[in-house]
XYZ file of C-alpha atoms in Angstrom:
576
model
C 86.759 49.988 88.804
C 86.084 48.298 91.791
C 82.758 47.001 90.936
C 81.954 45.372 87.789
C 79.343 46.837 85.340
C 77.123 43.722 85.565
C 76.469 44.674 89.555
C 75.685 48.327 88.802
C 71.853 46.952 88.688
C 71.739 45.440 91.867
C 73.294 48.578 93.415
C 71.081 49.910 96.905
C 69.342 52.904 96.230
C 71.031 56.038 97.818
C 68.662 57.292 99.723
C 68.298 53.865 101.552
C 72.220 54.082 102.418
C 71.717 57.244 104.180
C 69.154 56.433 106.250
C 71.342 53.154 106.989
C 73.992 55.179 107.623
C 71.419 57.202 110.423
C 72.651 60.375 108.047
C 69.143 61.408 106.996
C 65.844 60.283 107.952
C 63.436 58.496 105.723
C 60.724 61.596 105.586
C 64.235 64.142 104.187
C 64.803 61.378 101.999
C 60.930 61.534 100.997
C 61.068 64.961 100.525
C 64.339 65.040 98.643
C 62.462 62.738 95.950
C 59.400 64.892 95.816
C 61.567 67.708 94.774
C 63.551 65.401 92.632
C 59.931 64.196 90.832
C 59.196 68.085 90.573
C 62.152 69.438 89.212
C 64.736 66.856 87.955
C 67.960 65.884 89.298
C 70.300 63.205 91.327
C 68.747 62.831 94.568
C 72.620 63.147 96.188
C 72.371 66.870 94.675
C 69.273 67.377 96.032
C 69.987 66.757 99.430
C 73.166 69.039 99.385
C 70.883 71.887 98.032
C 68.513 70.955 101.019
C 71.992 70.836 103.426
C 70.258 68.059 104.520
C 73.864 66.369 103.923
C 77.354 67.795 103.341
C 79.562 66.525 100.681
C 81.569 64.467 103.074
C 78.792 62.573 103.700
C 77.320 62.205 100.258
C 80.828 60.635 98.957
C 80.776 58.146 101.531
C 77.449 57.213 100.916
C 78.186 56.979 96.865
C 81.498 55.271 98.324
C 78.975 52.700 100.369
C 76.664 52.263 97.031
C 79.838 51.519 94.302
C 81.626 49.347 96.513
C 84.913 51.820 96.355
C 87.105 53.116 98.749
C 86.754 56.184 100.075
C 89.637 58.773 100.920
C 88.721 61.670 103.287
C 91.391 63.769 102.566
C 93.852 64.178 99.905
C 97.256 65.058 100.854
C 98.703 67.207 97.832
C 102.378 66.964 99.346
C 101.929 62.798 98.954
C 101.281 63.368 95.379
C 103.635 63.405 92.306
C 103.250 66.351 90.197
C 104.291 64.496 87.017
C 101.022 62.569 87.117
C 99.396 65.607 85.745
C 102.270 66.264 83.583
C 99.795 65.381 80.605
C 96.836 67.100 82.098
C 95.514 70.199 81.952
C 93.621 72.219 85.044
C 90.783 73.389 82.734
C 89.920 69.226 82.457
C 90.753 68.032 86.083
C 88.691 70.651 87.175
C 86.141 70.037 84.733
C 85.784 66.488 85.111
C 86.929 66.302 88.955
C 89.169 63.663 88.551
C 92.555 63.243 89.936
C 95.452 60.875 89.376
C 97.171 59.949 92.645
C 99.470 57.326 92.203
C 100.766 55.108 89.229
C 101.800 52.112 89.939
C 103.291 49.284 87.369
C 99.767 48.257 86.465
C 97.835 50.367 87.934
C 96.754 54.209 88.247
C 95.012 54.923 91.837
C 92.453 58.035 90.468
C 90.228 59.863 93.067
C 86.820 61.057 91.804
C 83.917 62.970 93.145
C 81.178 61.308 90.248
C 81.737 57.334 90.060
C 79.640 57.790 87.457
C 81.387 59.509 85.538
C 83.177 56.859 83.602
C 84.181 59.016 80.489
C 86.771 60.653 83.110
C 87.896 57.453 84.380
C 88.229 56.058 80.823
C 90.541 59.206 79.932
C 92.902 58.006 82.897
C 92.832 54.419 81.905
C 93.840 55.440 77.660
C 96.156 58.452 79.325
C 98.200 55.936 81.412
C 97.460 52.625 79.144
C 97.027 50.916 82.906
C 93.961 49.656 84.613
C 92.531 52.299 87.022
C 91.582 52.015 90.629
C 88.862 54.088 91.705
C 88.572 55.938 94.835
C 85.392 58.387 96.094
C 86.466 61.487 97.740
C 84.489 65.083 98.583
C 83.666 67.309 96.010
C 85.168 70.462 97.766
C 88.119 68.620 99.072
C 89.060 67.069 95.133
C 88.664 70.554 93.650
C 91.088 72.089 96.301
C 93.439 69.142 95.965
C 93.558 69.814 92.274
C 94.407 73.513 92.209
C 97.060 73.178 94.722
C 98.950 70.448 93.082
C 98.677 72.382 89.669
C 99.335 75.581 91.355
C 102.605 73.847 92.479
C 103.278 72.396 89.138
C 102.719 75.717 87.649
C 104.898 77.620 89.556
C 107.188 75.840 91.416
C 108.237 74.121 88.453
C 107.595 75.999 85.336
C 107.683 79.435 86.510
C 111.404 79.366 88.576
C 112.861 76.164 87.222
C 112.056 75.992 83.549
C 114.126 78.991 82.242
C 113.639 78.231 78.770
C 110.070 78.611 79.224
C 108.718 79.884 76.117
C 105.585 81.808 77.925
C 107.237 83.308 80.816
C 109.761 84.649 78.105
C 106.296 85.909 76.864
C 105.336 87.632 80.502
C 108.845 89.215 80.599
C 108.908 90.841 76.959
C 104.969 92.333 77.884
C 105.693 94.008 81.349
C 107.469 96.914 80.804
C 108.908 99.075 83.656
C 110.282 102.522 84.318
C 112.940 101.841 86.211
C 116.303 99.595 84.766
C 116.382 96.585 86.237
C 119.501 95.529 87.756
C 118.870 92.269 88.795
C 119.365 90.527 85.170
C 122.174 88.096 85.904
C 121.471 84.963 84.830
C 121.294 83.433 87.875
C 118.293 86.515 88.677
C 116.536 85.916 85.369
C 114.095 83.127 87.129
C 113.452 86.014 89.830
C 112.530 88.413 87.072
C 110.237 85.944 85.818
C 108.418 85.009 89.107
C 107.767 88.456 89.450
C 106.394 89.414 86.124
C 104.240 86.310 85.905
C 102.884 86.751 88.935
C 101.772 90.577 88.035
C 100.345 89.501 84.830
C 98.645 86.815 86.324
C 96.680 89.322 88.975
C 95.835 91.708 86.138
C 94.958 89.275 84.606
C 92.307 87.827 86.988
C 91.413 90.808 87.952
C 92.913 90.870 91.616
C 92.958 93.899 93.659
C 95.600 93.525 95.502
C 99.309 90.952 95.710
C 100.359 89.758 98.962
C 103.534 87.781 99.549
C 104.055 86.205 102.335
C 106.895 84.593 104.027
C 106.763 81.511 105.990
C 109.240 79.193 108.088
C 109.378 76.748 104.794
C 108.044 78.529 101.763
C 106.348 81.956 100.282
C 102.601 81.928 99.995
C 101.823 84.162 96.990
C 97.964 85.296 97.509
C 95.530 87.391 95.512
C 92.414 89.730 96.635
C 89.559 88.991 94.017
C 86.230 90.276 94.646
C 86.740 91.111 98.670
C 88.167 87.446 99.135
C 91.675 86.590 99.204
C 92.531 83.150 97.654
C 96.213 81.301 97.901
C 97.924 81.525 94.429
C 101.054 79.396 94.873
C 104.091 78.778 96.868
C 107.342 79.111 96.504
C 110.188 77.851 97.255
C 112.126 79.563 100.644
C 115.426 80.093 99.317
C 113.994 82.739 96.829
C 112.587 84.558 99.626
C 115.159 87.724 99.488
C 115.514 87.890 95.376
C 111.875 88.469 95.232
C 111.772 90.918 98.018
C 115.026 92.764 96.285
C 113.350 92.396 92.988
C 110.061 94.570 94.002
C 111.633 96.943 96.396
C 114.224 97.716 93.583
C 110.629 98.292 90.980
C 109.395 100.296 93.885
C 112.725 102.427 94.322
C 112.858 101.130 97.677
C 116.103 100.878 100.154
C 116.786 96.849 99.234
C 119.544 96.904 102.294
C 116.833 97.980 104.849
C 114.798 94.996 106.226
C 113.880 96.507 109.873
C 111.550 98.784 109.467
C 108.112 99.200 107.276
C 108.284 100.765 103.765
C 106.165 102.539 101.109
C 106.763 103.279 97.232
C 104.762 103.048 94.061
C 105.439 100.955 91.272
C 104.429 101.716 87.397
C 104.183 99.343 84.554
C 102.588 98.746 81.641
C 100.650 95.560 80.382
C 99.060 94.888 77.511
C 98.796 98.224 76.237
C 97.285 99.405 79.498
C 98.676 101.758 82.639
C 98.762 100.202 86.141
C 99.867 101.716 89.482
C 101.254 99.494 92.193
C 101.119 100.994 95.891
C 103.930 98.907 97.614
C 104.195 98.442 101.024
C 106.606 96.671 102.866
C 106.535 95.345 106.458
C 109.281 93.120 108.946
C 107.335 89.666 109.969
C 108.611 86.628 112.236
C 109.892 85.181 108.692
C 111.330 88.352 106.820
C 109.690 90.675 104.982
C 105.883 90.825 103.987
C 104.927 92.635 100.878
C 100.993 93.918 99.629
C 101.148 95.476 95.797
C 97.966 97.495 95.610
C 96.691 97.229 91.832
C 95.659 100.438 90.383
C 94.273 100.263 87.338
C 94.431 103.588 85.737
C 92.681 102.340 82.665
C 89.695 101.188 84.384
C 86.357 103.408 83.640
C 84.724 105.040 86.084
C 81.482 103.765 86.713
C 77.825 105.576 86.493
C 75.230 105.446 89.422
C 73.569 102.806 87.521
C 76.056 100.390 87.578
C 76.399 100.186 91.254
C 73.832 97.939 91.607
C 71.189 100.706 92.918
C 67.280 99.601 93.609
C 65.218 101.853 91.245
C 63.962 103.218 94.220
C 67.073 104.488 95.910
C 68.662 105.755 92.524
C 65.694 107.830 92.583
C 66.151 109.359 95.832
C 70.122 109.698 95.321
C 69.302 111.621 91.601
C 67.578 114.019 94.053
C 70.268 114.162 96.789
C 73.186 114.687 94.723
C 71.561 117.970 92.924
C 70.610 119.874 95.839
C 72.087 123.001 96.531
C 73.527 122.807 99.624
C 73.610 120.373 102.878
C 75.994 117.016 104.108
C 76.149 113.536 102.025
C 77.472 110.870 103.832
C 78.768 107.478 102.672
C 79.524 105.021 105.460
C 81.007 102.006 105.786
C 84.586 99.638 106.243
C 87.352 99.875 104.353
C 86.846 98.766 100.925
C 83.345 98.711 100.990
C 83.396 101.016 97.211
C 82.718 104.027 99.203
C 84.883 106.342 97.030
C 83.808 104.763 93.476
C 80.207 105.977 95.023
C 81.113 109.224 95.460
C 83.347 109.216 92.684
C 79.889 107.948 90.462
C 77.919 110.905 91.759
C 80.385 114.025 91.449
C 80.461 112.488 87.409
C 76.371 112.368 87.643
C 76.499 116.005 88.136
C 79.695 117.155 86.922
C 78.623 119.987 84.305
C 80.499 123.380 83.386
C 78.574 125.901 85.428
C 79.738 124.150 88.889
C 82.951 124.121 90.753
C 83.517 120.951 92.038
C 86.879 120.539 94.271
C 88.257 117.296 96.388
C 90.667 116.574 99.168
C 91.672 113.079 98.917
C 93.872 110.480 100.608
C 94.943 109.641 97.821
C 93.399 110.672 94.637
C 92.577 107.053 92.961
C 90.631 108.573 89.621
C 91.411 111.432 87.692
C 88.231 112.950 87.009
C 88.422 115.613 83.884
C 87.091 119.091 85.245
C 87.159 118.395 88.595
C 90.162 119.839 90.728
C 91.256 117.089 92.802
C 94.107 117.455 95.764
C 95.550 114.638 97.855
C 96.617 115.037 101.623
C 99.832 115.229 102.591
C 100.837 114.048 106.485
C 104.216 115.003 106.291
C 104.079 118.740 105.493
C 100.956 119.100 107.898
C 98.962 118.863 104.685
C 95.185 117.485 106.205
C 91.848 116.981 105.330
C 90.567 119.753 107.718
C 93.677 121.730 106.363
C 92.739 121.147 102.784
C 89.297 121.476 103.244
C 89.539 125.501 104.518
C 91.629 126.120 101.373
C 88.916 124.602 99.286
C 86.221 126.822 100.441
C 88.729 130.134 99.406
C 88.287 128.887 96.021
C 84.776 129.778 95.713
C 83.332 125.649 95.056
C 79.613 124.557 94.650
C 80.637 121.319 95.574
C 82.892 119.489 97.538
C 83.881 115.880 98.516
C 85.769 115.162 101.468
C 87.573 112.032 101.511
C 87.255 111.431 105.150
C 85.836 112.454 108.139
C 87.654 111.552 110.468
C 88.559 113.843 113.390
C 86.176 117.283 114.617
C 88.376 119.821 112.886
C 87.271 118.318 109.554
C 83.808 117.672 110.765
C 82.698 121.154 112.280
C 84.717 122.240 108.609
C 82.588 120.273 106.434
C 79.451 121.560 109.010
C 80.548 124.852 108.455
C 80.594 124.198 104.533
C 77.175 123.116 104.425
C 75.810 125.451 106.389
C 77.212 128.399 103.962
C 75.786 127.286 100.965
C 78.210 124.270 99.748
C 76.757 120.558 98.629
C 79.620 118.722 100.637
C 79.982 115.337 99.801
C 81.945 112.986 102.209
C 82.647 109.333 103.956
C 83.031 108.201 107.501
C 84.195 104.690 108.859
C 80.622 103.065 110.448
C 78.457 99.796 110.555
C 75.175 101.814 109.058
C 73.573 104.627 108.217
C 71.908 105.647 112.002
C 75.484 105.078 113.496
C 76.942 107.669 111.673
C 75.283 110.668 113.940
C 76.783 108.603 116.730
C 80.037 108.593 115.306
C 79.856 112.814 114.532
C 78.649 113.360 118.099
C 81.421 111.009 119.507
C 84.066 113.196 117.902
C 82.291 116.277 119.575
C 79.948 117.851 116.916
C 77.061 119.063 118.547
C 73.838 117.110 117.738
C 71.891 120.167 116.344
C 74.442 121.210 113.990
C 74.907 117.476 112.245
C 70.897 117.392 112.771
C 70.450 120.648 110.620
C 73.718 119.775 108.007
C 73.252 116.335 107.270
C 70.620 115.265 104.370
C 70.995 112.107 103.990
C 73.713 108.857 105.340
C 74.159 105.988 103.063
C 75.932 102.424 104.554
C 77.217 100.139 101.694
C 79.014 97.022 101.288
C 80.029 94.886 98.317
C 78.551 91.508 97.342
C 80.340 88.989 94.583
C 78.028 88.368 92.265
C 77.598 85.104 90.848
C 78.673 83.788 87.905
C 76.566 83.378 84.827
C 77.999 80.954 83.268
C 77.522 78.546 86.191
C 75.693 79.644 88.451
C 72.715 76.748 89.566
C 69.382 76.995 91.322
C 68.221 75.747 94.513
C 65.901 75.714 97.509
C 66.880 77.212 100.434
C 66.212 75.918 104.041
C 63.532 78.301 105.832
C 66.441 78.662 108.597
C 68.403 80.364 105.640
C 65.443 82.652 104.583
C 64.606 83.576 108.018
C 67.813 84.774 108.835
C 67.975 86.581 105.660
C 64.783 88.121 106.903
C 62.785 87.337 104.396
C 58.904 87.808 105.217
C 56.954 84.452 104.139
C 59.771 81.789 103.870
C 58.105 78.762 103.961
C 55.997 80.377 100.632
C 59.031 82.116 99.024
C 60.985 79.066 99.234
C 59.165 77.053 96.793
C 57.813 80.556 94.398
C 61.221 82.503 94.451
C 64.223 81.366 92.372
C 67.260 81.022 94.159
C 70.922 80.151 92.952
C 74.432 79.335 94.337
C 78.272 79.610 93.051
C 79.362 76.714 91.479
C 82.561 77.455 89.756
C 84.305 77.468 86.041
C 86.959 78.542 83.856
C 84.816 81.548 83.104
C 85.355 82.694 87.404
C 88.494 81.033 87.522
C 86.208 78.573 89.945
C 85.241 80.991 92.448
C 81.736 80.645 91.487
C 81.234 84.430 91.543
C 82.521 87.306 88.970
C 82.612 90.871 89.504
C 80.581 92.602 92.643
C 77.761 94.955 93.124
C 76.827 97.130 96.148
C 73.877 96.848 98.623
C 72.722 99.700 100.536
C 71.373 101.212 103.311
C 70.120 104.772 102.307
C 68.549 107.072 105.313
C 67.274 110.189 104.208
C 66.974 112.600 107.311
C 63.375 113.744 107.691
C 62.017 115.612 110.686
C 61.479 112.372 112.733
C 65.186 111.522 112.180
C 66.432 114.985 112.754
C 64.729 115.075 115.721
C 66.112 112.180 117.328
C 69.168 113.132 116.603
C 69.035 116.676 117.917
C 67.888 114.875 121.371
C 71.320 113.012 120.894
C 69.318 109.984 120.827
C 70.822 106.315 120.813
C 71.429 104.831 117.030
C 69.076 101.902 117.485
C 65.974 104.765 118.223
C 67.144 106.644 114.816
C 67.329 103.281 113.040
C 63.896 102.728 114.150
C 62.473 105.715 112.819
C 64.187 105.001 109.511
C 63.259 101.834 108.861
C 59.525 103.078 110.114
C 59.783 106.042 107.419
C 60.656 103.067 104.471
C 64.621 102.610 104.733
C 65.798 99.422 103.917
C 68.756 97.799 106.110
C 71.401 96.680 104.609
C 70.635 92.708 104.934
C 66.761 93.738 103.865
C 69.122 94.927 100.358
C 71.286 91.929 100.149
C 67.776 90.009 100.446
C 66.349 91.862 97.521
C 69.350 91.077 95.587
C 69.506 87.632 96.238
C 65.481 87.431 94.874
C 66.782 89.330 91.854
C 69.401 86.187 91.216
C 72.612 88.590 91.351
C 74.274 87.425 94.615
C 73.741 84.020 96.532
C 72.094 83.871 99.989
C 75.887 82.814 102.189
C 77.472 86.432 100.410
C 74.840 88.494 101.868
C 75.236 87.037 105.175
C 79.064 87.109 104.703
C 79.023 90.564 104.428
C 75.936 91.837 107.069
C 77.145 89.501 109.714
C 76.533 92.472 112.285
C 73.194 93.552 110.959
C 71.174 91.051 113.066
């Protein structure tokens, strides 16, 4: 290292650097240490919990303190991936170091910790060469690291090493319905890219695949959780084998590249089923491609796994059992409306009721439940489906979306005659949904005297256990979150963040949970809405009548410790 361990002593204290560097001011610092006193820590990890700093600025103060360089940025493409040859991802990320260049007598390593000399001394015995330190941000090493491994992975394992004993191993576990074709030997790498890259979204638990084409390369990107996150890229000139390759598994015209194309794709993995929607689409660069995973193994959930508040699992128990009136579920797409739904038709799913679904499409087979899936090209809609449902004499029914007035003033009908009709509809929250029924021309006293209750949701990653790590919040944070008291449940409640590790595949969060909005329409609501009122007036008298928002939710979950403070914002960014 750049400084010699006899000078570590006479090092300035870091604190005193950032003031120096007009960073922080001498009472944050103060308080940083009071917290640091209370609770235990390095005071550079203190102040990032604060966001008194960033972690630009903390490695340039450590930089300052250590007498090392410090590197801004890291540019992966400068990089040779052999330097990692002998290292494994698990440890770089791990340890946050990163070799950058060797030279004869030297390795240049970047770290986040210079303290963390058991890392360093790893490079030093791994190379046999003394090793030059240099200080870079956490967040910037970390991303550094996966891409350069990401490009060692799969640039240069996954298409160049044929003889690769493990993608022999993802080929042999994918099996497919259709032949495949393309198994010349100059193909076989294709075949491989393709099946690794499958396994490796099952594997991680991705819901959906998109490939990408570029001017230079293919960007390979996965959906976990909500969030999409850049896999690896690949090389341009495979560009049309891989696009061949999955429109041939899809049963896809490979000669047409003009026009936008759909197909499903089935495989088996490890024992286990899994749909693929395909869909193709023509971009600047050639052909853009989204797989769809469908897991046809996965188990439906129960009502208490959704991440329900005791006291709106309550209130839905009651809902769902009534004999007659309109559920709604609002919300974006891929917000777990349907799994919702899905979770209460199972709640109450018993052999004296005839429960009956229209669908677009039908994504769980649910045993005694007669489930049919629109069909646009033989005139086969929701309102279409939904008048031959109520011939076959049903107790219940679940619409899979409202979405135009012939299906509304059906379902209105429905309810109206005696049928629990159970349904979803594309809005912010809960109040907007009357809105939305009396946009598409439903007259406010019918929805008024039909609907029984409208229920917003979104999905939150939850964080990790395994590494998740408290903190304290700013009171700018908590007050936005609205929680009452921030200055008081700041320092009381216990709050935590996403950190990342092998266990999350260093997303910092695994798995998600819903938060909700839940409006149950009493005679102050109905009557708003029969005087077509505005949704902000409706929301009022919710809220006033004990509804929780959906941000008032998120807040509740982030008290519990499930989710972390910048997910519930992420995801309620328009419930101000």
């Amino acid at each position: 290292m750049a400084v010699a361990a006899s000078t570590l002593f006479e090092r300035r204290l870091l604190g005193e650097i950032l003031v120096d560097m007009g960073i922080v001011s001498p009472q944050t610092v103060k308080n940083g240490l009071e917290v640091q006193e209370d609770r235990g820590g390095r005071l550079g990890e203190i102040l990032l919990s604060m966001k008194a700093i960033d972690e630009a600025q903390l490695a340039s103060a450590l930089a300052e303190q250590f007498g090392l360089e410090y590197v801004a940025t890291i540019d992966v493409d400068d990089i040779d991936p052999k330097l990692v040859a002998d290292l494994t991802l698990g440890y770089a990320r791990t340890n946050l170091v990163l070799p950058l260049a060797a030279h004869e007598d030297e390795v240049r390593v970047a770290v986040a910790d210079p303290l963390n000399t058991f890392g360093i001394d790893d490079i030093r015995t791994l190379f046999d060469r003394d090793v030059e330190v240099v200080i870079a941000p956490r967040g910037d090493l970390l991303s550094a690291i996966h891409k350069l491994f990401d490009r060692r992975a799969a640039a240069d394992q996954v298409v160049d090493d044929l003889g690769s004993e493990e993608l022999d191993d993802f080929a042999d576990e994918l099996t497919f319905d259709e032949k495949d074709i393309l198994d010349e030997d100059d193909e076989a790498p294709i075949i491989r890219l393709v099946n690794s890259v499958l396994s490796q979204a099952i594997k991680e638990r991705a819901s959906d695949i998109h490939i990408e084409p570029y001017e230079k390369d293919i960007l390979v990107r996965f959906r976990k959780d909500g969030v999409l996150k850049e896999i690896v890229r690949a090389p341009k000139r495979f560009q049309a084998s891989i696009a061949s390759r999955i429109k041939i598994m899809g049963n896809l015209n490979i000669a047409e590249k003009r026009l936008p194309q759909d197909g499903r794709i089935r495989i088996k993995i490890a024992g286990r089923d899994v749909d693929l929607r395909l869909s193709t689409v023509p971009v600047a660069f050639g052909e853009r491609i989204v797989l769809r995973i469908l897991d046809k193994g996965a188990v439906l959930l129960d009502l208490e796994q959704l991440g329900f508040r005791k006291e709106n699992l309550t209130t839905i128990e009651d809902l769902i059992v009534r004999p007659h009136g309109i559920i709604l579920v609002t919300g974006p797409t891929g917000s777990g409306k349907t799994t919702t739904l899905y979770a209460a038709l199972a709640r109450i799913n018993t052999p004296d009721r005839n429960i009956l679904t229209v669908e677009d499409p039908v994504e769980y087979q649910i045993p005694g439940i007669g489930q049919m899936q629109v069909n646009r090209k033989i005139d086969f809609t929701f309102a279409r489906g939904l008048r031959a449902i109520l011939r076959q004499d049903p107790d219940v029914v679940l619409i899979g979306e409202i979405r135009d007035l012939e299906t509304a003033e059906n379902a209105v009908q429905a309810s109206l005659t005696g049928h629990l009709v159970f349904a979803t509809l594309h809005t912010n929250d809960a109040p907007s949904a009357f809105t939305r029924l009396s946009d598409m021309g439903v007259e406010p006293f019918l929805s008024a005297s039909s609907v029984i209750a409208v229920m917003a949701q979104r999905l939150v990653r939850q964080l990790c256990k395994s590494c998740k790590e408290p903190y304290v919040p700013l009171v700018d944070e908590l007050k936005k979150l609205g929680v009452p008291n921030p200055e008081k449940v700041r320092h009381e409640g216990r709050f935590f963040r996403a950190v990342g590790c092998p266990d999350c595949f260093d997303s910092g969060y695994k798995g998600r949970m819903g938060i909700h909005e839940l409006m149950v329409v009493d005679d102050d609501v109905r009557s708003h809405v029969m005087q077509n009122a505005p949704a902000s007036t409706i929301k009022r008298a919710a809220v006033g009548a004990g509804m929780k928002t959906l941000r008032e939710d998120g807040a509740l979950k982030v008290l519990a410790g499930h989710t972390s403070i910048d997910e519930v914002m992420r995801v309620t960014a328009e419930d101000r």
